[in-house]
Amino acid sequence: MRYAAITGWGMAVPERVLTNADLEKMVDTNDEWIVSRTGIRERRIVGPNDSTTSLSVAAATQALERSGISAEELDLIVVATCTPISSHVSQACLVQAELGGKAAALTLARRAPGSSTLLDRVTVHSGRNVRARARDRRRHADAFRRLPDRSTCILFGDGAGAVVLEATDEPRGTLSTVLGAHGEGYKHLYIPGWGAFVPESAGIFPEYRPFLQMNGREVFRFAVTAMGDAAVEAVERAGLQFGDIDMLIPHQANLRIIDAAARRLDLSMDKVWVNLDKYGNTSAASIPIALCEAEAAGKVKDDDNLVFVAFGGGLAWAASVIRWGGIKKAPEHRSPNGVTVEQPIATAIGAE
Ligand code: UT7
């Protein structure tokens, strides 16, 4: 069996901060409501020079530096995003154009469950990979934050996260993945006037509303069940017990949903990484950003078993169990005369 170990990780968020107090001036809402219903206190919003591409490239560059791999060595770049810059160019190609190299480039039209979907696909590939995900405000992300709609504009933030995956025979990285979807539920979280849902030729342009439409209560109900079930199943598939789990790194959508998932795994909140208070829901970027911060805080150590779990538009869910820590690398070393030699070295890449 081959595994996909995480050997590099990185994140990028825009500088601009939008607090709940700022939102109070824009829509009929208040800090107390937002914090008590979601746990979110502020979020980052892209500026005029940020885009899905720029944030993704910044996060991926950081991840590559950590892993010691160059862009030229990558086999595959996967970008999971719901805010691609172009509908005709794969967002992953745009990222590759900036990073360099000739890796295959694949874009997943995935919201929050993008992280674990990617881990599942890459485990099958057992290749090397970097992924990046982000949101882009300038052209599309406004659709997620339609300011007159107080029920959605408070939730989302911008950011990108990336990991480098490397194939290994050691039981590191992805020990299990669970993916699923409830297609009929798409109508609870989608943009009616985006893509081909509402063609202009239908003659309904005045009602054209390319904004996120969300049935919050339905999504909430779905999320509580789906996140809990997926997390439990991922742990079982990995052949582990709840007591073996060291840290839950969940999609950062709502503190109450995270709390419910933690309870299903019998985990106390000190074993759950939460940063939605600072970033809100960054969709597919939320788990890798949380992973970066948990690692930086020393909460993720070699040999720890981590659970990633997410839900999102689709409606879909995904979970993975990850064994943290570096793999032993046997990189190729070039001798002065240009001949490639094998020089096995033991490197704990997870411990910086
Ligand atoms: O990646 C997936 C993204 N989506 C999600 O994660 C959404 C999941 N759902 C949720 O997180 C919650 O359903 C929300 C946070 C969106 C809403 O919380 P809720 O407890 O389900 O509130 P609600 O929709 O039942 O609304 C309760 C009340 C309503 O007023 P009335 O009808 O009781 O008078 C809303 O109009 O709160 C009102 N309300 C607000 N009040 C102040 C809705 N949005 C706001 C707001 N500020 N921003």
Coordinates of C-alpha atoms and ligand atoms in Angstrom, one line a residue:
M1 CA 0.0 0.0 0.0
R2 CA 1.2 3.5 -0.8
Y3 CA 0.5 6.5 1.2
A4 CA 0.5 10.3 0.5
A5 CA 2.5 12.0 3.2
I6 CA 2.2 15.8 3.8
T7 CA 5.8 17.1 3.5
G8 CA 5.1 20.8 3.1
W9 CA 2.4 23.2 4.1
G10 CA 1.7 26.9 3.6
M11 CA -1.0 29.5 3.9
A12 CA -1.7 33.0 2.7
V13 CA -4.4 35.5 3.8
P14 CA -5.0 39.0 2.6
E15 CA -4.0 41.9 4.9
R16 CA -7.3 43.6 5.0
V17 CA -9.4 42.7 8.1
L18 CA -13.2 43.0 8.1
T19 CA -14.5 42.9 11.7
N20 CA -18.0 42.2 12.9
A21 CA -18.1 45.9 13.9
D22 CA -17.4 46.8 10.3
L23 CA -20.2 44.7 9.1
E24 CA -22.6 46.3 11.6
K25 CA -22.1 49.5 9.5
M26 CA -23.0 47.7 6.3
V27 CA -25.9 45.4 7.1
D28 CA -28.5 44.9 9.9
T29 CA -26.4 42.7 12.1
N30 CA -24.4 42.8 15.3
D31 CA -21.3 41.4 16.9
E32 CA -23.3 39.5 19.6
W33 CA -25.4 37.7 17.0
I34 CA -22.6 36.7 14.8
V35 CA -20.3 35.5 17.6
S36 CA -23.1 33.5 19.4
R37 CA -24.4 31.9 16.2
T38 CA -21.1 31.2 14.4
G39 CA -18.0 32.1 16.6
I40 CA -16.7 34.4 13.9
R41 CA -15.2 37.7 15.0
E42 CA -13.4 38.9 11.9
R43 CA -12.4 37.7 8.4
R44 CA -9.8 38.7 5.8
I45 CA -10.9 40.3 2.6
V46 CA -8.8 40.5 -0.6
G47 CA -7.5 43.9 -1.7
P48 CA -7.1 45.2 -5.3
N49 CA -3.9 43.3 -5.8
D50 CA -5.0 39.9 -4.4
S51 CA -6.7 37.1 -6.4
T52 CA -7.3 33.4 -6.3
T53 CA -4.1 33.0 -8.2
S54 CA -1.9 35.2 -6.1
L55 CA -3.0 33.8 -2.8
S56 CA -2.7 30.2 -4.1
V57 CA 0.8 30.8 -5.4
A58 CA 1.9 32.4 -2.1
A59 CA 0.6 29.5 -0.1
A60 CA 2.0 26.9 -2.5
T61 CA 5.4 28.6 -2.5
Q62 CA 5.6 28.4 1.2
A63 CA 4.6 24.7 1.1
L64 CA 7.2 24.0 -1.5
E65 CA 9.9 25.7 0.5
R66 CA 9.0 23.6 3.6
S67 CA 9.1 20.4 1.6
G68 CA 12.4 21.1 -0.1
I69 CA 10.8 20.3 -3.5
S70 CA 10.9 22.6 -6.5
A71 CA 8.0 23.3 -8.7
E72 CA 9.8 21.6 -11.5
E73 CA 9.7 18.3 -9.5
L74 CA 5.9 18.3 -9.1
D75 CA 3.9 15.7 -10.9
L76 CA 0.5 17.2 -10.3
I77 CA -1.0 20.5 -9.1
V78 CA -4.5 20.4 -7.9
V79 CA -6.5 23.5 -7.0
A80 CA -9.8 23.2 -5.2
T81 CA -11.8 26.4 -5.4
C82 CA -15.2 27.7 -5.9
T83 CA -13.9 31.0 -7.1
P84 CA -11.7 30.3 -10.2
I85 CA -10.6 33.4 -12.1
S86 CA -11.7 32.0 -15.4
S87 CA -14.3 29.4 -16.4
H88 CA -12.3 28.5 -19.5
V89 CA -8.8 28.1 -18.0
S90 CA -8.2 25.6 -15.3
Q91 CA -7.3 27.6 -12.2
A92 CA -4.5 25.0 -11.6
C93 CA -2.9 26.1 -14.9
L94 CA -2.8 29.7 -13.8
V95 CA -1.1 28.6 -10.6
Q96 CA 1.4 26.5 -12.5
A97 CA 2.1 29.4 -14.8
E98 CA 3.3 31.3 -11.8
L99 CA 5.1 28.5 -9.9
G100 CA 6.8 27.1 -13.0
G101 CA 7.4 23.5 -14.0
K102 CA 5.4 21.2 -16.2
A103 CA 3.2 19.4 -13.6
A104 CA -0.3 18.3 -14.7
A105 CA -2.8 20.8 -13.5
L106 CA -6.2 19.9 -12.2
T107 CA -8.9 22.1 -10.8
L108 CA -11.6 20.7 -8.5
A109 CA -14.8 22.7 -8.4
R110 CA -15.0 22.0 -4.7
R111 CA -15.9 24.1 -1.7
A112 CA -14.9 23.1 1.8
P113 CA -14.5 19.3 1.2
G114 CA -11.8 20.0 -1.3
S115 CA -9.0 19.1 1.1
S116 CA -10.0 15.6 1.7
T117 CA -11.2 15.0 -1.8
L118 CA -7.8 15.9 -2.9
L119 CA -6.1 13.6 -0.4
D120 CA -8.3 10.8 -1.6
R121 CA -7.5 11.4 -5.3
V122 CA -3.8 11.8 -4.6
T123 CA -3.6 8.6 -2.5
V124 CA -4.9 6.8 -5.6
H125 CA -2.2 8.5 -7.7
S126 CA 0.5 8.1 -5.2
G127 CA 2.4 10.8 -6.9
R128 CA 3.8 14.1 -5.7
N129 CA 1.4 17.0 -5.6
V130 CA 0.9 20.5 -4.4
R131 CA -2.6 21.9 -4.0
A132 CA -3.8 25.3 -3.3
R133 CA -7.2 26.8 -2.8
A134 CA -8.4 30.3 -2.5
R135 CA -11.2 32.7 -3.0
D136 CA -11.2 35.6 -5.3
R137 CA -13.2 38.7 -4.4
R138 CA -12.7 40.9 -7.4
R139 CA -14.8 39.0 -9.8
H140 CA -16.6 36.2 -8.1
A141 CA -16.3 36.3 -4.3
D142 CA -18.7 39.2 -4.1
A143 CA -21.3 36.6 -4.9
F144 CA -20.5 35.0 -1.6
R145 CA -20.7 38.1 0.4
R146 CA -23.7 40.0 -1.1
L147 CA -23.7 42.8 1.4
P148 CA -27.5 43.3 1.6
D149 CA -27.8 39.6 2.6
R150 CA -26.8 39.5 6.2
S151 CA -27.3 35.8 6.5
T152 CA -24.3 35.0 4.2
C153 CA -22.0 38.0 4.1
I154 CA -21.0 37.5 7.7
L155 CA -19.7 34.0 7.1
F156 CA -17.0 34.1 4.5
G157 CA -13.4 35.2 4.3
D158 CA -10.6 35.0 1.8
G159 CA -7.5 32.9 2.0
A160 CA -5.5 30.1 0.6
G161 CA -3.7 27.0 2.0
A162 CA -1.5 24.5 0.3
V163 CA 0.2 21.2 1.1
V164 CA 2.8 19.1 -0.8
L165 CA 2.1 15.4 -0.8
E166 CA 4.7 12.8 -1.5
A167 CA 4.2 9.1 -2.1
T168 CA 5.6 6.8 0.5
D169 CA 5.4 3.1 1.6
E170 CA 5.5 4.2 5.2
P171 CA 2.1 4.6 7.0
R172 CA 2.3 8.4 6.9
G173 CA 0.0 11.0 5.6
T174 CA -3.4 9.8 4.5
L175 CA -4.4 6.6 6.4
S176 CA -8.1 6.8 5.3
T177 CA -10.5 9.0 3.4
V178 CA -14.3 9.2 3.3
L179 CA -16.2 11.1 0.5
G180 CA -19.9 11.5 -0.1
A181 CA -22.5 13.8 -1.4
H182 CA -26.2 14.4 -1.2
G183 CA -26.9 15.9 -4.6
E184 CA -30.5 16.7 -4.0
G185 CA -29.3 19.2 -1.3
Y186 CA -27.6 21.4 -3.9
K187 CA -30.4 23.9 -3.7
H188 CA -29.6 24.7 -0.1
L189 CA -26.3 26.3 -1.0
Y190 CA -25.7 27.6 -4.5
I191 CA -25.6 30.6 -6.8
P192 CA -28.8 30.5 -9.0
G193 CA -27.5 33.1 -11.5
W194 CA -24.0 31.7 -12.0
G195 CA -22.9 29.3 -14.8
A196 CA -25.7 28.0 -16.9
F197 CA -28.3 28.0 -14.1
V198 CA -29.9 31.2 -15.5
P199 CA -28.9 31.7 -19.1
E200 CA -29.3 35.3 -20.3
S201 CA -31.2 34.1 -23.3
A202 CA -34.0 33.2 -20.9
G203 CA -34.9 36.9 -21.0
I204 CA -34.9 37.3 -17.3
F205 CA -31.9 39.5 -17.0
P206 CA -33.6 42.1 -14.7
E207 CA -33.9 39.3 -12.1
Y208 CA -30.4 38.1 -12.7
R209 CA -29.0 37.4 -9.2
P210 CA -25.6 35.9 -9.3
F211 CA -25.4 35.7 -5.5
L212 CA -25.0 32.9 -3.1
Q213 CA -28.3 31.5 -1.9
M214 CA -28.2 29.6 1.3
N215 CA -30.8 27.9 3.5
G216 CA -28.7 28.2 6.6
R217 CA -30.8 26.0 8.8
E218 CA -30.8 23.1 6.3
V219 CA -27.1 23.4 5.7
F220 CA -26.5 23.5 9.5
R221 CA -28.6 20.4 10.1
F222 CA -26.8 18.6 7.2
A223 CA -23.4 19.7 8.4
V224 CA -23.8 18.4 12.0
T225 CA -24.8 14.9 10.8
A226 CA -22.4 14.7 7.8
M227 CA -19.3 16.0 9.7
G228 CA -19.9 13.7 12.6
D229 CA -20.6 10.6 10.5
A230 CA -17.7 11.2 8.1
A231 CA -15.2 11.8 10.9
V232 CA -16.3 8.6 12.7
E233 CA -16.1 6.5 9.5
A234 CA -12.7 7.9 8.6
V235 CA -11.4 6.9 12.1
E236 CA -12.9 3.4 11.7
R237 CA -11.4 3.0 8.2
A238 CA -8.0 3.9 9.5
G239 CA -8.3 1.1 12.0
L240 CA -8.1 3.5 14.9
Q241 CA -10.1 4.2 18.1
F242 CA -11.3 7.6 19.1
G243 CA -8.7 7.6 21.8
D244 CA -6.0 7.4 19.2
I245 CA -6.9 10.8 17.7
D246 CA -4.6 13.6 18.8
M247 CA -6.2 16.5 17.0
L248 CA -9.3 17.3 15.0
I249 CA -8.8 20.0 12.3
P250 CA -12.3 20.6 11.0
H251 CA -13.7 22.9 8.3
Q252 CA -14.1 26.3 9.9
A253 CA -17.7 27.1 9.2
N254 CA -19.4 27.4 12.5
L255 CA -18.3 26.8 16.1
R256 CA -21.5 25.0 16.9
I257 CA -21.0 22.5 14.0
I258 CA -17.4 22.0 15.0
D259 CA -18.4 21.4 18.6
A260 CA -20.9 18.7 17.5
A261 CA -18.3 16.9 15.4
A262 CA -15.9 16.9 18.3
R263 CA -18.5 15.4 20.6
R264 CA -19.1 12.6 18.0
L265 CA -15.4 11.7 18.3
D266 CA -15.5 12.1 22.1
L267 CA -12.8 14.8 21.9
S268 CA -12.4 17.7 24.3
M269 CA -12.1 21.1 22.6
D270 CA -8.4 21.4 23.5
K271 CA -7.9 18.7 20.8
V272 CA -9.8 20.7 18.2
W273 CA -8.2 23.5 16.2
V274 CA -10.4 26.5 15.8
N275 CA -9.4 29.7 14.1
L276 CA -12.7 30.8 12.5
D277 CA -12.9 33.7 14.9
K278 CA -10.0 35.2 12.9
Y279 CA -10.8 34.1 9.3
G280 CA -14.4 33.1 9.1
N281 CA -15.2 30.4 6.6
T282 CA -12.5 30.3 3.9
S283 CA -14.2 27.4 2.2
A284 CA -11.7 25.0 0.7
A285 CA -8.8 26.9 2.3
S286 CA -10.0 26.5 5.8
I287 CA -8.5 23.1 6.7
P288 CA -5.0 23.8 5.3
I289 CA -5.0 27.2 7.0
A290 CA -6.0 25.6 10.3
L291 CA -3.4 22.9 9.8
C292 CA -0.6 25.6 9.3
E293 CA -1.6 27.4 12.4
A294 CA -2.0 24.3 14.5
E295 CA 1.5 23.2 13.4
A296 CA 3.0 26.6 14.1
A297 CA 1.5 26.5 17.6
G298 CA 3.2 23.2 18.3
K299 CA -0.1 21.4 18.5
V300 CA 0.7 18.9 15.8
K301 CA 3.6 16.6 16.4
D302 CA 5.3 13.7 14.7
D303 CA 3.2 10.5 14.7
D304 CA 0.1 12.4 15.8
N305 CA -3.2 11.1 14.2
L306 CA -5.1 14.0 12.8
V307 CA -8.7 14.1 11.6
F308 CA -9.7 16.5 8.8
V309 CA -13.4 16.8 8.2
A310 CA -15.5 19.1 6.0
F311 CA -18.9 19.7 4.5
G312 CA -20.0 22.1 1.8
G313 CA -21.9 22.9 -1.3
G314 CA -23.1 19.9 -3.2
L315 CA -24.1 19.1 -0.5
A316 CA -21.0 17.1 0.1
W317 CA -18.8 15.9 2.8
A318 CA -15.2 14.5 3.2
A319 CA -13.0 13.3 5.9
S320 CA -9.4 12.0 6.2
V321 CA -7.2 10.6 8.9
I322 CA -3.7 11.8 8.6
R323 CA -0.6 10.5 10.4
W324 CA 1.6 13.5 10.8
G325 CA 5.3 13.5 10.3
G326 CA 8.0 13.5 7.7
I327 CA 9.0 10.6 5.5
K328 CA 12.5 9.4 5.1
K329 CA 13.7 10.8 1.9
A330 CA 16.2 9.4 -0.5
P331 CA 16.7 12.4 -2.7
E332 CA 18.8 12.2 -5.8
H333 CA 22.1 14.1 -5.5
R334 CA 24.0 15.2 -8.5
S335 CA 27.7 14.6 -8.4
P336 CA 30.0 17.4 -9.9
N337 CA 30.2 15.4 -13.2
G338 CA 26.5 15.5 -13.5
V339 CA 25.9 11.8 -12.7
T340 CA 22.9 11.2 -10.5
V341 CA 23.6 9.2 -7.3
E342 CA 21.3 7.8 -4.6
Q343 CA 22.1 9.1 -1.2
P344 CA 19.5 8.0 1.3
I345 CA 19.1 10.4 4.2
A346 CA 16.7 10.4 7.1
T347 CA 14.9 13.7 7.4
A348 CA 12.0 14.5 9.7
I349 CA 10.4 17.0 7.5
G350 CA 7.5 17.6 9.8
A351 CA 9.8 18.9 12.5
E352 CA 11.1 22.3 11.5
Ligands
UT7_1 O1 -19.4 26.1 3.9 C1 -20.7 26.0 4.2 C2 -21.3 27.4 4.4 N1 -22.5 27.5 5.1 C3 -22.7 27.3 6.4 O2 -21.8 27.0 7.2 C4 -24.1 27.6 7.0 C5 -24.5 26.7 8.1 N2 -25.6 27.4 8.9 C6 -25.3 28.2 9.9 O3 -24.1 28.4 10.2 C7 -26.4 28.9 10.6 O4 -27.6 28.5 10.1 C8 -26.4 30.5 10.4 C9 -25.2 31.1 11.2 C10 -26.2 30.9 8.9 C11 -27.7 31.1 10.9 O5 -27.8 30.8 12.3 P1 -29.2 30.2 12.7 O6 -29.1 30.0 14.2 O7 -29.6 29.0 11.9 O8 -30.2 31.4 12.5 P2 -31.5 31.5 11.6 O9 -31.2 31.4 10.1 O10 -32.5 30.5 12.1 O11 -32.0 32.9 11.9 C12 -32.4 33.3 13.2 C13 -32.8 34.8 13.2 C14 -33.7 35.1 12.1 O12 -34.6 36.1 12.6 P3 -36.1 35.7 13.0 O13 -36.7 35.2 11.8 O14 -35.9 34.7 14.1 O15 -36.7 37.0 13.5 C15 -32.8 35.8 11.0 O16 -33.5 36.7 10.2 O17 -31.6 35.6 13.0 C16 -31.8 36.5 11.9 N3 -30.5 36.7 11.3 C17 -29.7 37.6 11.7 N4 -29.7 38.5 12.7 C18 -28.6 39.3 12.8 C19 -30.0 36.1 10.2 N5 -28.8 36.6 9.9 C20 -28.6 37.5 10.8 C21 -27.5 38.4 11.0 N6 -27.5 39.3 12.0 N7 -26.4 38.4 10.2

